[in-house]
Tab-separated table of C-alpha atoms in Angstrom:
chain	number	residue	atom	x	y	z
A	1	UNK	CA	-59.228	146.732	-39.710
A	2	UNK	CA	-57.652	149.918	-38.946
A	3	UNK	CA	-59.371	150.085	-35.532
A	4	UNK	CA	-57.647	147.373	-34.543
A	5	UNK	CA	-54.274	148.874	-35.483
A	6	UNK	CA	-53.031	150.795	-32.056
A	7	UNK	CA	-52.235	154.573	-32.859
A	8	UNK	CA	-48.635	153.913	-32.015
A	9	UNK	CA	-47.974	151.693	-35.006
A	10	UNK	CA	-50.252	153.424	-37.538
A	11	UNK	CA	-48.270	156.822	-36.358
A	12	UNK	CA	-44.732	154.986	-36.834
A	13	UNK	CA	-46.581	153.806	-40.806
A	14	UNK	CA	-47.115	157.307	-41.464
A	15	UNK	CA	-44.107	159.178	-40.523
A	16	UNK	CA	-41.916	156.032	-42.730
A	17	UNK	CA	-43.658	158.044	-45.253
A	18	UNK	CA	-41.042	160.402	-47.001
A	19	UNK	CA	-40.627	161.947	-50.503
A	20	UNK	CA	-38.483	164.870	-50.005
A	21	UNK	CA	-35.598	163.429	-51.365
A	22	UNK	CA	-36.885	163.444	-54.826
A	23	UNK	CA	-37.153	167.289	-55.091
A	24	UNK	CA	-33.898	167.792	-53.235
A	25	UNK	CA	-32.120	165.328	-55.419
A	26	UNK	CA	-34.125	166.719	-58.834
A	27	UNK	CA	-32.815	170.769	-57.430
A	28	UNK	CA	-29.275	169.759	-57.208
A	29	UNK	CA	-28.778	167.468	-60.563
A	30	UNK	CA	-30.628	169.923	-62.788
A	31	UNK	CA	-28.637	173.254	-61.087
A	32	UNK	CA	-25.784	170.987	-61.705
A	33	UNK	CA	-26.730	170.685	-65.352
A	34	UNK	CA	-27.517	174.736	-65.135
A	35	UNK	CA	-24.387	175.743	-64.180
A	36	UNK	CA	-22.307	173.903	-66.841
A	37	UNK	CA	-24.815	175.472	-69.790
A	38	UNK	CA	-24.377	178.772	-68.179
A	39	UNK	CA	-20.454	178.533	-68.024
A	40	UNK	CA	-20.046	177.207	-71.766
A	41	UNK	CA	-22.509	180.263	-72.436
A	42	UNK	CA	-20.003	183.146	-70.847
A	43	UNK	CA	-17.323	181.441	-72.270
A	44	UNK	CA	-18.747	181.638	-76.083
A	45	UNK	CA	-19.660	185.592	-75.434
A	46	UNK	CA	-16.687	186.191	-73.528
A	47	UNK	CA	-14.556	185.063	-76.315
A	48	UNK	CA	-16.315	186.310	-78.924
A	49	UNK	CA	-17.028	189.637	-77.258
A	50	UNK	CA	-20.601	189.569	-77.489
A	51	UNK	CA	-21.478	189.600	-73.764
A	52	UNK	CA	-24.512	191.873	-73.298
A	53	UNK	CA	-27.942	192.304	-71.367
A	54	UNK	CA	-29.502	189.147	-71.909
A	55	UNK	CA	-26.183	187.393	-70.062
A	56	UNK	CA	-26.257	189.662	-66.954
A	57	UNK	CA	-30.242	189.282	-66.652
A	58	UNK	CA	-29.386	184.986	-66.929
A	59	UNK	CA	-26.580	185.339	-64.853
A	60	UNK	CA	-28.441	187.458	-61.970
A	61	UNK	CA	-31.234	184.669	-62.388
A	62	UNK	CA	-28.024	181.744	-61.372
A	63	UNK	CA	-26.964	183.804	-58.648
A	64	UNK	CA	-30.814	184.105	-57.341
A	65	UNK	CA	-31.807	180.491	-58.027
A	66	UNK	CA	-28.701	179.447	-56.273
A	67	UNK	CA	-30.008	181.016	-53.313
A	68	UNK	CA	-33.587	179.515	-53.527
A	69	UNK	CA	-31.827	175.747	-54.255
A	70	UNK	CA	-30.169	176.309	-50.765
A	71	UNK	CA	-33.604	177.154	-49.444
A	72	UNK	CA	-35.233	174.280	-50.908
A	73	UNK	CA	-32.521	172.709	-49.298
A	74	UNK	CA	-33.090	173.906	-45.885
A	75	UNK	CA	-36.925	172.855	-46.101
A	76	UNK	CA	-35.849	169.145	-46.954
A	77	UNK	CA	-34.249	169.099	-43.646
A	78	UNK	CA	-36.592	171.008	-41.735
A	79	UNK	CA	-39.544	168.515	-42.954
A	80	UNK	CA	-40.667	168.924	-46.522
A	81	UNK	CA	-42.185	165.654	-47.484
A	82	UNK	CA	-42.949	164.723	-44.188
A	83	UNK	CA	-46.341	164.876	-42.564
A	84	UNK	CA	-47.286	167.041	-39.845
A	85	UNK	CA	-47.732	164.833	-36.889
A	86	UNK	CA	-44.181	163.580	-37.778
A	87	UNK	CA	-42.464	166.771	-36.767
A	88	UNK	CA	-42.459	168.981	-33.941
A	89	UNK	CA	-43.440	172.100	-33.286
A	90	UNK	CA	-40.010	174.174	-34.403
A	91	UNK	CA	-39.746	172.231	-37.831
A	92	UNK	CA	-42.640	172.746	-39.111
A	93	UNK	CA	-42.700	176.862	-38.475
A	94	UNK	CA	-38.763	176.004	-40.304
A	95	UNK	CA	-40.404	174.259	-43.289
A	96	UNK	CA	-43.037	177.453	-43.420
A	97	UNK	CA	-40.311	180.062	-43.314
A	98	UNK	CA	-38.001	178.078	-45.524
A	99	UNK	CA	-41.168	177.689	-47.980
A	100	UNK	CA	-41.740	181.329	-48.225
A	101	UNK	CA	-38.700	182.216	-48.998
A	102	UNK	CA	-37.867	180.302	-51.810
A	103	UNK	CA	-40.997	180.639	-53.369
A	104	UNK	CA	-40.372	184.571	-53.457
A	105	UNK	CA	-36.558	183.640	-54.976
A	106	UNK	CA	-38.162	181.361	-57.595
A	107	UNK	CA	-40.616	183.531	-58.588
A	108	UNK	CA	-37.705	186.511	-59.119
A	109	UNK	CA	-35.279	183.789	-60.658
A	110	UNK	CA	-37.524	182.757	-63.259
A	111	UNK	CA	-38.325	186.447	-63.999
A	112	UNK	CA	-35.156	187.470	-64.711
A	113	UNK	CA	-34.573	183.418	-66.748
A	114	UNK	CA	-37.651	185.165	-69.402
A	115	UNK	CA	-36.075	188.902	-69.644
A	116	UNK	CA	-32.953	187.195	-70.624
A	117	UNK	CA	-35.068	184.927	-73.267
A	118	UNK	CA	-36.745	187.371	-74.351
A	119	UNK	CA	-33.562	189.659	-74.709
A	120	UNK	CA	-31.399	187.212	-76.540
A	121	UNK	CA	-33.957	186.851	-79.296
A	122	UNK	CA	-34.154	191.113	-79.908
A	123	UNK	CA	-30.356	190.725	-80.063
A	124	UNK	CA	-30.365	188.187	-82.514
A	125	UNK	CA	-33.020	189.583	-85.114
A	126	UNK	CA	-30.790	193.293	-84.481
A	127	UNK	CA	-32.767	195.599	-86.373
A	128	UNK	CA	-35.000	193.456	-88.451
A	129	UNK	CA	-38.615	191.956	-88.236
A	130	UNK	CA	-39.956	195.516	-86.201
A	131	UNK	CA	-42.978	193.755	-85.109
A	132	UNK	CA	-41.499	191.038	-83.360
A	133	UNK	CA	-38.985	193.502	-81.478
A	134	UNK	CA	-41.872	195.191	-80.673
A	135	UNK	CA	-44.264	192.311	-79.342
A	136	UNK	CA	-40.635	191.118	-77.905
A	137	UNK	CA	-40.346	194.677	-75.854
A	138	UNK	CA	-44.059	194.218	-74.754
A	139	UNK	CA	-43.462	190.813	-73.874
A	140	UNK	CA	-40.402	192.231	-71.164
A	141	UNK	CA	-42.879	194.627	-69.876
A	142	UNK	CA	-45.899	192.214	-69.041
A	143	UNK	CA	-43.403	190.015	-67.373
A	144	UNK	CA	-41.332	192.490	-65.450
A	145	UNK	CA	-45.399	193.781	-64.230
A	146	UNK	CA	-46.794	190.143	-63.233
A	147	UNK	CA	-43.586	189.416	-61.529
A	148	UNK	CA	-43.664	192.535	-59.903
A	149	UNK	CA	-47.183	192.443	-58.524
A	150	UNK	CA	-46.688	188.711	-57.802
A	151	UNK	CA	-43.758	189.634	-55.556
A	152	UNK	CA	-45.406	192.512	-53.449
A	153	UNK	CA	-48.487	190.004	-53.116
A	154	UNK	CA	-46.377	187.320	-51.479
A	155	UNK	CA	-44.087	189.974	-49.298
A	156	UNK	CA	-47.500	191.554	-47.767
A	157	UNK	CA	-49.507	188.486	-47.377
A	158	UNK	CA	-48.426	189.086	-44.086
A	159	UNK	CA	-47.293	191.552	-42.428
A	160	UNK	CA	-44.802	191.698	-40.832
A	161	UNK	CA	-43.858	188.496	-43.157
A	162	UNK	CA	-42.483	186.620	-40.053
A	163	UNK	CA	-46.519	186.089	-39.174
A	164	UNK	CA	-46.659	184.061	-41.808
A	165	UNK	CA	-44.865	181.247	-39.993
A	166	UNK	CA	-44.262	182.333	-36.865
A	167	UNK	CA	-47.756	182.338	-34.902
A	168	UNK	CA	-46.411	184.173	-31.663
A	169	UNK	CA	-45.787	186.831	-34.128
A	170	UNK	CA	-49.034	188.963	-34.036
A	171	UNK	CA	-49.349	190.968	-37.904
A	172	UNK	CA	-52.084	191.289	-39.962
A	173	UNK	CA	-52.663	188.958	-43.222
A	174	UNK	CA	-54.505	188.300	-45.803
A	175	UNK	CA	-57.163	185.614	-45.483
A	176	UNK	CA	-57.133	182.285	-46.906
A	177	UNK	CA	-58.889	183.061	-50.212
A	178	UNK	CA	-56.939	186.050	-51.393
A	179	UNK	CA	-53.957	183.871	-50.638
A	180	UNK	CA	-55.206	180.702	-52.524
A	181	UNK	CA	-56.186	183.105	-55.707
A	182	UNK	CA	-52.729	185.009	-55.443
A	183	UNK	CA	-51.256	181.445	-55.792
A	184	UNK	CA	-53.360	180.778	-58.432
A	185	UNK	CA	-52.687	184.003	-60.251
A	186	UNK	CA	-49.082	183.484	-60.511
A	187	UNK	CA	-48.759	180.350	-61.692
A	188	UNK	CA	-51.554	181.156	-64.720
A	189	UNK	CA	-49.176	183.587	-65.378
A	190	UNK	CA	-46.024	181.903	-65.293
A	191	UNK	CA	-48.233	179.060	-68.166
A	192	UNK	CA	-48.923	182.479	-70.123
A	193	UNK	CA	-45.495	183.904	-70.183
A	194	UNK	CA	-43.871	180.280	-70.384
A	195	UNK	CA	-45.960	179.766	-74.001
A	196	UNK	CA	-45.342	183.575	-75.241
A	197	UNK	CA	-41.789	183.187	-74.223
A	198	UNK	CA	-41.900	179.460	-76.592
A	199	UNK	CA	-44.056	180.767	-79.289
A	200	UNK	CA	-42.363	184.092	-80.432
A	201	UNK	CA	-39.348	182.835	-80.632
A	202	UNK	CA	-40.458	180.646	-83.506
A	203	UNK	CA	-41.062	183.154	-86.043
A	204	UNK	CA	-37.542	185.054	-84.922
A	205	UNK	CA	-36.000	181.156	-86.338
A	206	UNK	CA	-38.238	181.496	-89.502
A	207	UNK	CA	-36.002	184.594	-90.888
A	208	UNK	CA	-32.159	183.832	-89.246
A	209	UNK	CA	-30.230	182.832	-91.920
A	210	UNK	CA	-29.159	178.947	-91.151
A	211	UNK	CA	-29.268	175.797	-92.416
A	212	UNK	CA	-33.120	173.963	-91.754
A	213	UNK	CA	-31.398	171.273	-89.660
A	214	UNK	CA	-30.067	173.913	-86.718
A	215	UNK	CA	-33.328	175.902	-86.975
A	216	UNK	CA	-35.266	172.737	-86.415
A	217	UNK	CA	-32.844	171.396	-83.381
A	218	UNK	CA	-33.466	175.565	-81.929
A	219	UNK	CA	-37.043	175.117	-82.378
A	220	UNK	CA	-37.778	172.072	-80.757
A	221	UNK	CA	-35.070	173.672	-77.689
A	222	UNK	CA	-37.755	176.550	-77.722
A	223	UNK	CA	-40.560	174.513	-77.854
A	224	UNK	CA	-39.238	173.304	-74.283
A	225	UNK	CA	-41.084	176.717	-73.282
A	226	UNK	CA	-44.635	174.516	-73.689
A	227	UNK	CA	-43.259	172.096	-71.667
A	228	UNK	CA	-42.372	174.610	-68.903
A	229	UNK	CA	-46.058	175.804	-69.188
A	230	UNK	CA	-47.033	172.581	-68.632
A	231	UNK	CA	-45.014	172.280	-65.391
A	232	UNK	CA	-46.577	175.914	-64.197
A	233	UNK	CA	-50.192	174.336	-64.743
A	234	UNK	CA	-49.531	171.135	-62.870
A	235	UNK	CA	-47.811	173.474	-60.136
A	236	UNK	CA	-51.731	175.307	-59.864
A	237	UNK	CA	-53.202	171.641	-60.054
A	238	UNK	CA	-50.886	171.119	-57.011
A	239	UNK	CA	-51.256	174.474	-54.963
A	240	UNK	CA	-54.565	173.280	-53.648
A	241	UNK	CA	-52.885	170.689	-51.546
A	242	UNK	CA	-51.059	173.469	-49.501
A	243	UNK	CA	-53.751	175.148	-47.836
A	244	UNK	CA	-54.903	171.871	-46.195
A	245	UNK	CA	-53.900	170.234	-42.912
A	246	UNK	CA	-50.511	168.926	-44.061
A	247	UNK	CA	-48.374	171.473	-45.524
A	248	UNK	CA	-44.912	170.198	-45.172
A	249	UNK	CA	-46.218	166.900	-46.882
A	250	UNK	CA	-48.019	169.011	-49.780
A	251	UNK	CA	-45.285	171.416	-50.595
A	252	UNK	CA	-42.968	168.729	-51.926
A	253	UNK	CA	-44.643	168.197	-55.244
A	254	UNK	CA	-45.188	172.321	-55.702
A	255	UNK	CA	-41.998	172.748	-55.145
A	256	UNK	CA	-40.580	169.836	-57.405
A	257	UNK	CA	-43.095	171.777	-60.300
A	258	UNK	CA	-41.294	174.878	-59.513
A	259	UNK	CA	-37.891	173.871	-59.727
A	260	UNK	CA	-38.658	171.930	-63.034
A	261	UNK	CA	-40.129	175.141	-64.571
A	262	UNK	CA	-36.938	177.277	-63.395
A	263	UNK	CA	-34.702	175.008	-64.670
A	264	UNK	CA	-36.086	174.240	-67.960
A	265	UNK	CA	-36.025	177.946	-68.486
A	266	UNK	CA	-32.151	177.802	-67.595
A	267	UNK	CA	-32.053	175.389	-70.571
A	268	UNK	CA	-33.899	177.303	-73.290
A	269	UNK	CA	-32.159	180.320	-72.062
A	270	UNK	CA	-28.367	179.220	-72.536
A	271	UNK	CA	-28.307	176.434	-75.223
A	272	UNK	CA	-28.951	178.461	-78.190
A	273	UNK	CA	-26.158	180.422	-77.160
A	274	UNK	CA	-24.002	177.495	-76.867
A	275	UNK	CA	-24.999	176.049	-79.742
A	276	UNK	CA	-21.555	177.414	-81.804
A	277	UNK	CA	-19.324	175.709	-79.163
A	278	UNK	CA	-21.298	172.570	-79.277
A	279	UNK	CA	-21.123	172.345	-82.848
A	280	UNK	CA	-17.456	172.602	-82.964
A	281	UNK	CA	-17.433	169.743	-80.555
A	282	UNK	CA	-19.908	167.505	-82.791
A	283	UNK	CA	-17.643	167.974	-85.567
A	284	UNK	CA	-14.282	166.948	-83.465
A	285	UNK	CA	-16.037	164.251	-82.364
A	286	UNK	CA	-16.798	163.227	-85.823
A	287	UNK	CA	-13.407	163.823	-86.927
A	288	UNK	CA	-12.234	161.345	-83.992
A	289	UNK	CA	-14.888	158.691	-85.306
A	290	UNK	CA	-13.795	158.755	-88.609
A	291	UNK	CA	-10.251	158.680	-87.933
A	292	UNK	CA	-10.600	155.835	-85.841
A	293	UNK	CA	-12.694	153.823	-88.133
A	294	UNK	CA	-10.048	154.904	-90.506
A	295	UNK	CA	-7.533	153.318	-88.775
A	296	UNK	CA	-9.478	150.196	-87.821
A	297	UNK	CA	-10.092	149.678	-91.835
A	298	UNK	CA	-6.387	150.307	-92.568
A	299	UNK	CA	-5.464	147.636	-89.531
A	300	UNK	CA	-8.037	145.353	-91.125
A	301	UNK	CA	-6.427	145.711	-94.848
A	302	UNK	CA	-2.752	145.405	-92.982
A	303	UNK	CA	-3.958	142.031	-91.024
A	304	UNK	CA	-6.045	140.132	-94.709
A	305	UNK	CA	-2.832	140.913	-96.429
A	306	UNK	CA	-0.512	139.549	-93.934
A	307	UNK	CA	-2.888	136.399	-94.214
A	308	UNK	CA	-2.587	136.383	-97.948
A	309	UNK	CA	1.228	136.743	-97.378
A	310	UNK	CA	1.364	133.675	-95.245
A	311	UNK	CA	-1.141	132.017	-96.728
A	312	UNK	CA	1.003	132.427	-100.269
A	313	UNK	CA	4.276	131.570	-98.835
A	314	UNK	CA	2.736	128.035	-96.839
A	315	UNK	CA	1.578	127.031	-100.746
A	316	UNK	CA	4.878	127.973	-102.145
A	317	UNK	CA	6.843	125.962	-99.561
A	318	UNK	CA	4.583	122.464	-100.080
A	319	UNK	CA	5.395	122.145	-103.536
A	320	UNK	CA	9.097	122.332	-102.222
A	321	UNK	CA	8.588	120.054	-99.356
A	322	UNK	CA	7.475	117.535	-101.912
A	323	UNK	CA	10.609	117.646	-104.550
A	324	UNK	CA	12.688	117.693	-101.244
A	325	UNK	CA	11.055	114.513	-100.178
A	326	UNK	CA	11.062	112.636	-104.005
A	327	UNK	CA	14.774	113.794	-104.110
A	328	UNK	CA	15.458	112.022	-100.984
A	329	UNK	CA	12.914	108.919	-102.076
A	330	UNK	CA	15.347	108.494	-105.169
A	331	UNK	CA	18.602	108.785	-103.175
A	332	UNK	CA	17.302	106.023	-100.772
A	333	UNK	CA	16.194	103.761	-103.809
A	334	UNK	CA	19.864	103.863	-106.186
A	335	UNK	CA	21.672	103.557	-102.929
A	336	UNK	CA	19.679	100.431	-101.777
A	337	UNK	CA	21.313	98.184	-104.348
A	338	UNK	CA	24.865	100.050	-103.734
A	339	UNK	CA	24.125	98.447	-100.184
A	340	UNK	CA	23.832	95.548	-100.829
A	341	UNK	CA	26.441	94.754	-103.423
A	342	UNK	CA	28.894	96.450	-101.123
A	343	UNK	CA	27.856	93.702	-98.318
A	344	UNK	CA	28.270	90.645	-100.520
A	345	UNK	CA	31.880	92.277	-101.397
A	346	UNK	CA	32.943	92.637	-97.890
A	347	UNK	CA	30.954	89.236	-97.018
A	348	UNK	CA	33.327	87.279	-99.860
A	349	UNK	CA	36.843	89.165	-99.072
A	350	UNK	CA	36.354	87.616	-95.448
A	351	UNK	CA	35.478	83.934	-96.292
């Protein structure tokens, strides 16, 4: 059947094909959702004076994955999600270079989003549980290496990097296996640093001194770090779609993996922080509840009572209504016969 389709209309079928909406639209709602965690999260340091390390590392990681949103952005309308036959010649070298790039401000970004994790925990046990510090510290280190080593793998897989897109360019680069294992390298680490970054952090809850409710609600927040791994391994399930014949097709469901990671990291990183100001805001909002069902009882109690009331006063008044209307039975019987004598009287005086 399809050889009877002419190439003109199976063309025009496949270039209707589009999903690069749905990572555009996924960037913008969860850096949306970011942003407002990371403000509330200034705001409780800044007023509290506890702004340190751990909030410049998570606010250098905004700043950066602000940057690589935009660039996500500029691959959407260069051609992400579209195939390759679909888009000419200049897009598709757009949608390589705009590819690159954010994956080398991702991979920084969410760097810098597992310092700061990692950082807010060794503030928060001070200078208790050594160990952890320790394995904490060690932690920092392994990530600030991968990272490190990811990022000069990706700058000189070609060089200059403009080769990497830009074919007229002539540069040397690496061939298509060491890139495909680089790829592959990063994201197993990003899953390995995603679960030590979700793991440690539960025996750091085990000693704080706080009711079991909040340390269960920060665990399970933690435990978002598994989920996060989970996102880096589908990313490497993913990866393998890029290095075939349709990249600006394949990168759309990397890159909606990536951004999913990054941004579940923003979570984790600023909601513990928060978690004071959001507290104070479940309890207002509690407050509110109970004052209005408060008044809702009180306007219920005010409306039965002003139906016993009325209810009271229409049994009072038929008992009245009924000696009202014998009183006035009796006065129309004894003056009946008064009538009538008074009629004969006037009946006889005038014969």
């Amino acid at each position: 059947m399809s050889s009877l389709i002419p190439p003109s209309a199976l063309l025009k079928d496949i270039c209707s094909q589009y999903h690069g909406p749905a990572p555009l639209e996924l960037v913008w709602s969860l850096m949306a959702v970011a942003t407002v965690l990371l403000g509330l999260r200034l705001y409780v340091k800044f007023t509290k004076h506890t702004l340190g390390w751990d909030d410049h590392t998570l606010l250098m990681a905004w700043v950066i994955s602000t940057f690589s949103d935009a660039t996500y952005t500029m691959m959407a309308f260069s051609g992400m999600g579209r195939h390759i036959v679909c888009l000419t010649v200049e897009q598709i070298y757009d949608t390589l270079k705009w590819s690159t790039i954010a994956q080398i401000l991702e991979m920084i970004a969410l760097g810098f989003v597992k310092v700061s994790i990692c950082l807010y925990m060794i503030r928060m046990i001070h200078h208790t549980m050594k160990r952890v510090r320790q394995c904490l510290w060690v932690l920092i280190g392994f990530i600030i290496a991968c990272h490190i080593a990811v990022f000069i793998m990706f700058v000189l897989q070609c060089i200059p990097l403009t080769a990497v897109w830009d074919p007229s360019v002539s540069g040397t680069c690496y061939g298509l296996g060491v890139t495909y294992n680089v790829a592959y390298a990063a994201t197993g680490l990003d899953a390995l640093t995603d679960l030590a970054s979700a793991i440690i952090p539960i025996f750091v809850i085990q000693r704080l001194s706080i009711n079991l409710h909040t340390k269960i609600a920060i665990g399970m927040l933690m435990g978002l770090g598994v989920v996060a791994a989970a996102c880096s391994i589908t990313k490497a399930i993913t990866v393998q779609g890029l290095f075939g014949d349709d990249y600006p097709w394949a990168v759309a469901i990397p890159a909606m993996w990536s951004v999913l990671e990054l941004k579940l990291g923003f979570i984790i990183a600023t909601v513990p922080a928060v978690r004071p100001l959001l507290g104070n805001l479940f309890k207002l909002t509690r407050r509110s509840m109970h004052s209005i069902s408060e008044k809702l009882v009180h306007h219920s109690n005010t409306d039965h009572d002003l139906r016993d009331q009325r209810i009271s006063s229409e049994q009072t008044m038929i008992p009245e209504q009924e000696n009202e209307i014998r009183e006035m039975t009796r006065i129309s019987i004894t003056t009946e016969p008064d009538l009538e004598q008074g009629q004969k009287r006037m009946t006889a005086n005038m014969f």
